Amino acid sequence: MKKTEKGILYGLIIALTFVILGTFVLYESNETLDMVAEQLGVIGNNILTAPFPEYSVPWFDTVWTSLVLGMISTIAIFALTYAVGKLLLKIRAKSDTK
Amino acid sequence: MHIPDGFLSPAVIVTTYVVVVIFWAISFRRVKSELDERMVPLMALLTALFFAAQMMNYPVIGGTTAHLLGGASLGILLGPSTGLISMTIILVLQCLLFGDGGITALGANVLNMGVVGVLVPYILFVFIIRATKGKQLFVGAFISGFVGDVLAATSAGLELGLSVPTFLYGVSIAVPAMAIHHSIIGLAEGLVTAALLKLLITSKPEVLNLSPTFRHLSSFKIHQVGGLPLEKN
């Protein structure tokens, strides 16, 4: 395995460990903004309906599905950002040749 | 720190979107000089890493929680333009897939966490490293992470405070509430930023020499940062 690939693998393992910690240990979210809003009676309703609200699968809401969702979305973000990075380089190469 | 729909006034929504679109345009132009082939895996990895890190909520004060932002690390390691693009990817997906932050508040959230949270730490880090001739890496990274987090929260508080009567409390209450609570997680952000840089210096110094920030520093006749000899730009 190449050095870069090894680094990516270790990094992704750390990211997935964060997902595990975020699902099982550090999951309780009570942000200042939400708390202040609640005290004031301000209700924030999102206009768009998110397919996975609060990082859960609405039709099968268990801690395990949240874990799998968190892991898949972390890897998907990695892949998406990689694709965006490559696309930006391609655009640059195209504009350089013009 | 993710603002949902319904908290911001139309004027604040429009203003924040306009400001962010300007920063996106600048970033997309500047990213050409920051990004190179070897940095793409690092960009993808750091984006995934801080997306996952934002899932972990730490107790702060008064029963509230906060999460790490990652803005300082993204800004310092990837450069401000690539860092902003990375943070934008995180925030857009959080908004569209998980309902973390509203679509009308996306401009404000990107402004707080992507522009203020990435750009301010980058500027501070470069300033401190230049002022100390590369000797205070840990201090520079810690202060950058801390100030970046607190200012991002302050910016959110300002937007909320300026959204009266949509948001019931003005600037004098919203700003300190956000800034004080996030100063606790800001300390953690500072430590994480400093620890990450220290770890990379000892285990993967080649990564730092790829970073546009470190390449930029070498053009200011800074020859080493935290003991890491910089490659000439």
Coordinates of C-alpha atoms in Angstrom, one line a residue:
Chain A
M1 CA 0.0 0.0 0.0
K2 CA 1.3 3.5 -1.0
K3 CA 2.2 6.0 1.7
T4 CA -0.7 8.3 0.7
E5 CA -3.3 5.5 0.6
K6 CA -2.1 4.4 4.1
G7 CA -2.5 8.0 5.4
I8 CA -6.0 8.2 3.9
L9 CA -6.9 4.8 5.5
Y10 CA -5.7 5.9 8.9
G11 CA -7.5 9.3 8.6
L12 CA -10.8 7.6 7.6
I13 CA -10.4 5.2 10.6
I14 CA -10.1 8.3 12.9
A15 CA -13.1 9.9 11.2
L16 CA -15.2 6.8 11.7
T17 CA -14.1 6.6 15.3
F18 CA -15.5 10.1 15.7
V19 CA -18.8 8.9 14.2
I20 CA -18.9 6.0 16.7
L21 CA -18.2 8.5 19.6
G22 CA -20.7 10.9 18.3
T23 CA -23.4 8.1 18.1
F24 CA -22.8 6.4 21.4
V25 CA -21.1 8.8 23.8
L26 CA -21.1 12.5 22.7
Y27 CA -24.6 12.4 21.1
E28 CA -26.6 14.7 23.3
S29 CA -27.0 18.0 21.6
N30 CA -28.3 21.0 23.4
E31 CA -26.7 23.9 21.6
T32 CA -26.7 27.4 23.1
L33 CA -28.7 28.7 20.2
D34 CA -31.4 26.0 20.6
M35 CA -31.5 26.6 24.4
V36 CA -31.9 30.4 24.1
A37 CA -34.5 29.9 21.3
E38 CA -36.4 27.5 23.5
Q39 CA -36.4 29.9 26.4
L40 CA -37.7 32.6 24.2
G41 CA -40.3 30.5 22.6
V42 CA -38.8 31.0 19.1
I43 CA -39.4 27.9 17.0
G44 CA -37.0 27.3 14.1
N45 CA -38.7 25.2 11.4
N46 CA -36.6 24.3 8.5
I47 CA -38.3 24.9 5.1
L48 CA -36.9 21.9 3.4
T49 CA -37.6 18.4 4.8
A50 CA -34.3 16.7 5.3
P51 CA -34.3 13.0 4.4
F52 CA -32.3 12.2 7.6
P53 CA -33.3 14.7 10.2
E54 CA -31.0 14.8 13.3
Y55 CA -28.7 12.2 11.7
S56 CA -31.3 9.5 11.9
V57 CA -33.2 7.3 9.5
P58 CA -36.9 8.3 10.1
W59 CA -38.5 5.0 9.0
F60 CA -36.0 2.9 11.0
D61 CA -34.8 5.0 13.8
T62 CA -32.3 3.0 15.9
V63 CA -28.8 3.9 17.2
W64 CA -27.3 1.3 14.8
T65 CA -28.9 2.8 11.7
S66 CA -27.7 6.3 12.9
L67 CA -24.2 4.8 13.2
V68 CA -24.3 3.3 9.7
L69 CA -25.7 6.5 8.3
G70 CA -23.0 8.6 9.9
M71 CA -20.3 6.2 8.6
I72 CA -21.7 6.2 5.0
S73 CA -22.1 10.0 5.0
T74 CA -18.5 10.5 6.2
I75 CA -17.2 8.3 3.4
A76 CA -19.5 10.0 0.9
I77 CA -18.2 13.4 2.0
F78 CA -14.7 12.1 1.5
A79 CA -15.6 10.9 -2.0
L80 CA -17.5 14.1 -2.9
T81 CA -14.7 16.4 -1.8
Y82 CA -12.2 14.3 -3.7
A83 CA -14.3 14.7 -6.8
V84 CA -14.7 18.4 -6.2
G85 CA -10.9 18.8 -5.8
K86 CA -10.3 16.9 -9.0
L87 CA -12.9 18.9 -10.8
L88 CA -11.3 22.2 -9.7
L89 CA -7.9 20.9 -11.0
K90 CA -9.5 20.0 -14.3
I91 CA -11.1 23.4 -14.6
R92 CA -7.7 25.0 -13.9
A93 CA -5.9 22.9 -16.4
K94 CA -8.6 23.8 -19.0
S95 CA -8.2 27.5 -18.3
D96 CA -4.4 27.3 -18.4
T97 CA -4.4 25.8 -21.9
K98 CA -6.7 28.6 -23.2
Chain B
M1 CA -23.9 27.0 15.9
H2 CA -26.0 26.0 12.8
I3 CA -28.8 28.5 12.5
P4 CA -32.2 27.0 11.4
D5 CA -34.8 28.6 9.2
G6 CA -37.1 31.1 11.0
F7 CA -34.4 32.8 13.2
L8 CA -33.1 35.4 10.8
S9 CA -34.8 38.5 9.3
P10 CA -35.1 38.8 5.5
A11 CA -32.5 41.6 5.5
V12 CA -29.9 39.5 7.3
I13 CA -30.6 36.5 5.1
V14 CA -30.1 38.5 1.9
T15 CA -27.0 40.3 3.2
T16 CA -25.3 37.1 4.4
Y17 CA -26.0 35.3 1.1
V18 CA -24.6 38.3 -0.9
V19 CA -21.4 38.4 1.2
V20 CA -20.9 34.6 1.0
V21 CA -21.5 34.6 -2.8
I22 CA -18.7 37.2 -3.1
F23 CA -16.4 35.0 -0.9
W24 CA -17.2 31.9 -2.9
A25 CA -16.4 33.7 -6.2
I26 CA -13.1 34.9 -4.7
S27 CA -12.3 31.4 -3.4
F28 CA -13.0 29.7 -6.7
R29 CA -10.7 32.1 -8.4
R30 CA -7.9 31.8 -5.8
V31 CA -8.2 28.1 -5.2
K32 CA -6.4 27.6 -8.6
S33 CA -3.2 28.9 -7.0
E34 CA -3.7 27.0 -3.7
L35 CA -4.7 23.5 -4.8
D36 CA -2.4 21.0 -6.4
E37 CA -2.9 17.3 -7.3
R38 CA -1.1 16.1 -4.2
M39 CA -3.4 18.1 -1.9
V40 CA -6.7 16.7 -3.1
P41 CA -6.6 13.5 -0.8
L42 CA -5.7 15.8 2.1
M43 CA -8.6 18.1 1.3
A44 CA -11.0 15.2 1.1
L45 CA -9.7 13.6 4.3
L46 CA -9.9 16.8 6.4
T47 CA -13.4 17.6 5.1
A48 CA -14.6 14.1 6.1
L49 CA -12.7 14.3 9.4
F50 CA -14.3 17.6 10.5
F51 CA -17.7 16.5 9.2
A52 CA -17.4 13.6 11.6
A53 CA -15.9 15.7 14.3
Q54 CA -18.9 18.0 14.2
M55 CA -21.1 15.0 15.1
M56 CA -19.6 14.9 18.6
N57 CA -21.2 17.3 21.1
Y58 CA -19.3 18.3 24.2
P59 CA -20.9 19.6 27.3
V60 CA -19.9 23.2 27.9
I61 CA -21.7 25.4 30.5
G62 CA -25.2 25.6 31.8
G63 CA -26.2 22.2 30.4
T64 CA -25.4 23.3 26.9
T65 CA -23.3 21.5 24.3
A66 CA -21.1 22.6 21.5
H67 CA -19.1 20.9 18.7
L68 CA -15.7 21.4 17.2
L69 CA -15.7 23.5 14.0
G70 CA -12.5 22.5 12.3
G71 CA -12.3 25.9 10.5
A72 CA -8.8 26.7 11.9
S73 CA -7.3 23.4 10.8
L74 CA -8.9 23.6 7.4
G75 CA -7.8 27.2 6.9
I76 CA -4.2 26.6 8.0
L77 CA -3.7 23.2 6.3
L78 CA -5.6 23.8 3.1
G79 CA -5.4 27.5 2.7
P80 CA -8.3 30.0 3.1
S81 CA -9.9 29.4 -0.3
T82 CA -9.8 25.6 -0.3
G83 CA -10.7 25.7 3.4
L84 CA -13.8 27.7 2.6
I85 CA -14.8 25.3 -0.1
S86 CA -14.3 22.3 2.2
M87 CA -16.4 23.9 5.0
T88 CA -19.1 24.8 2.4
I89 CA -19.3 21.2 1.3
I90 CA -19.8 20.2 5.0
L91 CA -22.5 22.8 5.6
V92 CA -24.4 22.3 2.4
L93 CA -24.7 18.5 3.1
Q94 CA -25.6 19.0 6.7
C95 CA -28.3 21.4 5.6
L96 CA -29.8 19.3 2.8
L97 CA -29.4 15.8 4.2
F98 CA -29.6 16.2 7.9
G99 CA -31.6 19.4 8.5
D100 CA -28.6 20.8 10.4
G101 CA -29.0 24.5 9.6
G102 CA -31.8 26.0 7.4
I103 CA -31.6 26.7 3.7
T104 CA -32.5 30.4 4.3
A105 CA -29.7 30.5 7.0
L106 CA -27.1 28.7 4.8
G107 CA -25.5 32.0 3.8
A108 CA -25.2 33.0 7.5
N109 CA -23.9 29.6 8.5
V110 CA -21.3 29.6 5.7
L111 CA -20.4 33.2 6.6
N112 CA -19.9 32.2 10.3
M113 CA -18.2 28.8 10.1
G114 CA -16.7 29.0 6.6
V115 CA -15.6 32.6 6.1
V116 CA -15.1 33.8 9.7
G117 CA -14.2 30.4 11.1
V118 CA -11.6 29.6 8.4
L119 CA -10.3 33.0 7.2
V120 CA -9.7 34.6 10.6
P121 CA -7.6 31.7 12.0
Y122 CA -5.6 31.6 8.8
I123 CA -4.8 35.3 9.0
L124 CA -4.0 35.1 12.7
F125 CA -1.8 32.0 12.3
V126 CA 0.2 33.6 9.5
F127 CA 0.6 36.8 11.5
I128 CA 1.7 35.0 14.7
I129 CA 4.2 32.7 12.8
R130 CA 5.6 35.7 11.0
A131 CA 5.9 37.8 14.2
T132 CA 7.6 34.9 16.1
K133 CA 9.7 33.9 13.1
G134 CA 8.2 30.4 13.1
K135 CA 9.1 29.7 16.7
Q136 CA 5.6 29.7 18.2
L137 CA 3.7 27.1 16.2
F138 CA 1.7 25.8 19.2
V139 CA 0.8 29.3 20.4
G140 CA -0.1 30.4 16.9
A141 CA -2.3 27.4 16.2
F142 CA -4.0 27.5 19.6
I143 CA -4.9 31.2 19.4
S144 CA -6.1 30.8 15.8
G145 CA -8.4 28.0 16.7
F146 CA -9.7 29.7 19.8
V147 CA -10.3 33.1 18.2
G148 CA -11.8 31.6 15.1
D149 CA -14.4 29.7 17.1
V150 CA -15.3 32.6 19.3
L151 CA -15.6 35.0 16.4
A152 CA -17.7 32.5 14.4
A153 CA -20.1 32.3 17.3
T154 CA -20.0 36.1 17.8
S155 CA -20.9 36.5 14.1
A156 CA -23.8 34.1 14.6
G157 CA -24.9 36.1 17.7
L158 CA -24.7 39.3 15.7
E159 CA -26.8 38.0 12.9
L160 CA -29.4 36.8 15.4
G161 CA -29.3 40.0 17.3
L162 CA -29.8 42.1 14.2
S163 CA -32.8 39.9 13.2
V164 CA -35.1 41.5 15.8
P165 CA -38.1 41.1 15.8
T166 CA -37.7 37.8 14.0
F167 CA -35.4 36.7 16.8
L168 CA -36.7 38.2 20.0
Y169 CA -33.4 39.3 21.7
G170 CA -31.1 42.0 20.4
V171 CA -27.3 42.1 19.9
S172 CA -26.6 42.9 23.5
I173 CA -28.0 39.5 24.6
A174 CA -27.4 37.3 21.6
V175 CA -23.7 38.1 21.0
P176 CA -22.5 37.5 24.6
A177 CA -24.6 34.3 24.9
M178 CA -23.1 32.8 21.8
A179 CA -19.5 34.0 22.4
I180 CA -19.3 33.0 26.1
H181 CA -20.6 29.5 25.5
H182 CA -18.4 29.0 22.5
S183 CA -15.3 30.2 24.2
I184 CA -15.2 26.9 26.2
I185 CA -15.3 24.8 23.0
G186 CA -12.9 27.4 21.5
L187 CA -10.3 26.3 24.0
A188 CA -10.8 22.7 22.8
E189 CA -10.6 23.9 19.2
G190 CA -7.3 25.7 19.9
L191 CA -5.9 22.6 21.5
V192 CA -7.0 20.3 18.7
T193 CA -5.6 22.7 16.0
A194 CA -2.3 22.9 17.8
A195 CA -2.1 19.1 18.5
L196 CA -3.0 18.3 14.8
L197 CA -0.2 20.5 13.5
K198 CA 2.3 19.2 16.1
L199 CA 1.3 15.6 15.1
L200 CA 1.8 16.3 11.4
I201 CA 5.2 18.0 12.1
T202 CA 6.4 14.9 13.9
S203 CA 4.8 12.2 11.8
K204 CA 4.0 13.6 8.4
P205 CA 6.0 16.8 7.8
E206 CA 5.6 16.4 4.0
V207 CA 1.9 17.2 4.4
L208 CA 2.7 20.6 5.9
N209 CA 5.1 21.4 3.1
L210 CA 2.2 20.8 0.7
S211 CA 0.1 23.3 2.5
P212 CA -0.3 26.6 0.8
T213 CA -0.1 28.4 4.2
F214 CA 3.3 27.0 4.9
R215 CA 4.4 27.6 1.3
H216 CA 3.2 31.2 1.7
L217 CA 5.2 31.5 4.9
S218 CA 8.4 30.5 3.2
S219 CA 8.0 33.5 0.9
F220 CA 8.3 35.7 4.0
K221 CA 11.8 34.4 4.7
I222 CA 10.4 32.1 7.4
H223 CA 12.8 29.2 7.2
Q224 CA 11.2 26.9 9.8
V225 CA 7.9 26.6 11.7
G226 CA 7.9 24.7 15.0
G227 CA 11.2 23.0 14.0
L228 CA 10.0 22.0 10.5
P229 CA 12.3 23.3 7.8
L230 CA 10.2 24.9 5.1
E231 CA 10.7 24.1 1.5
K232 CA 11.5 27.3 -0.6
N233 CA 8.4 28.6 -2.4

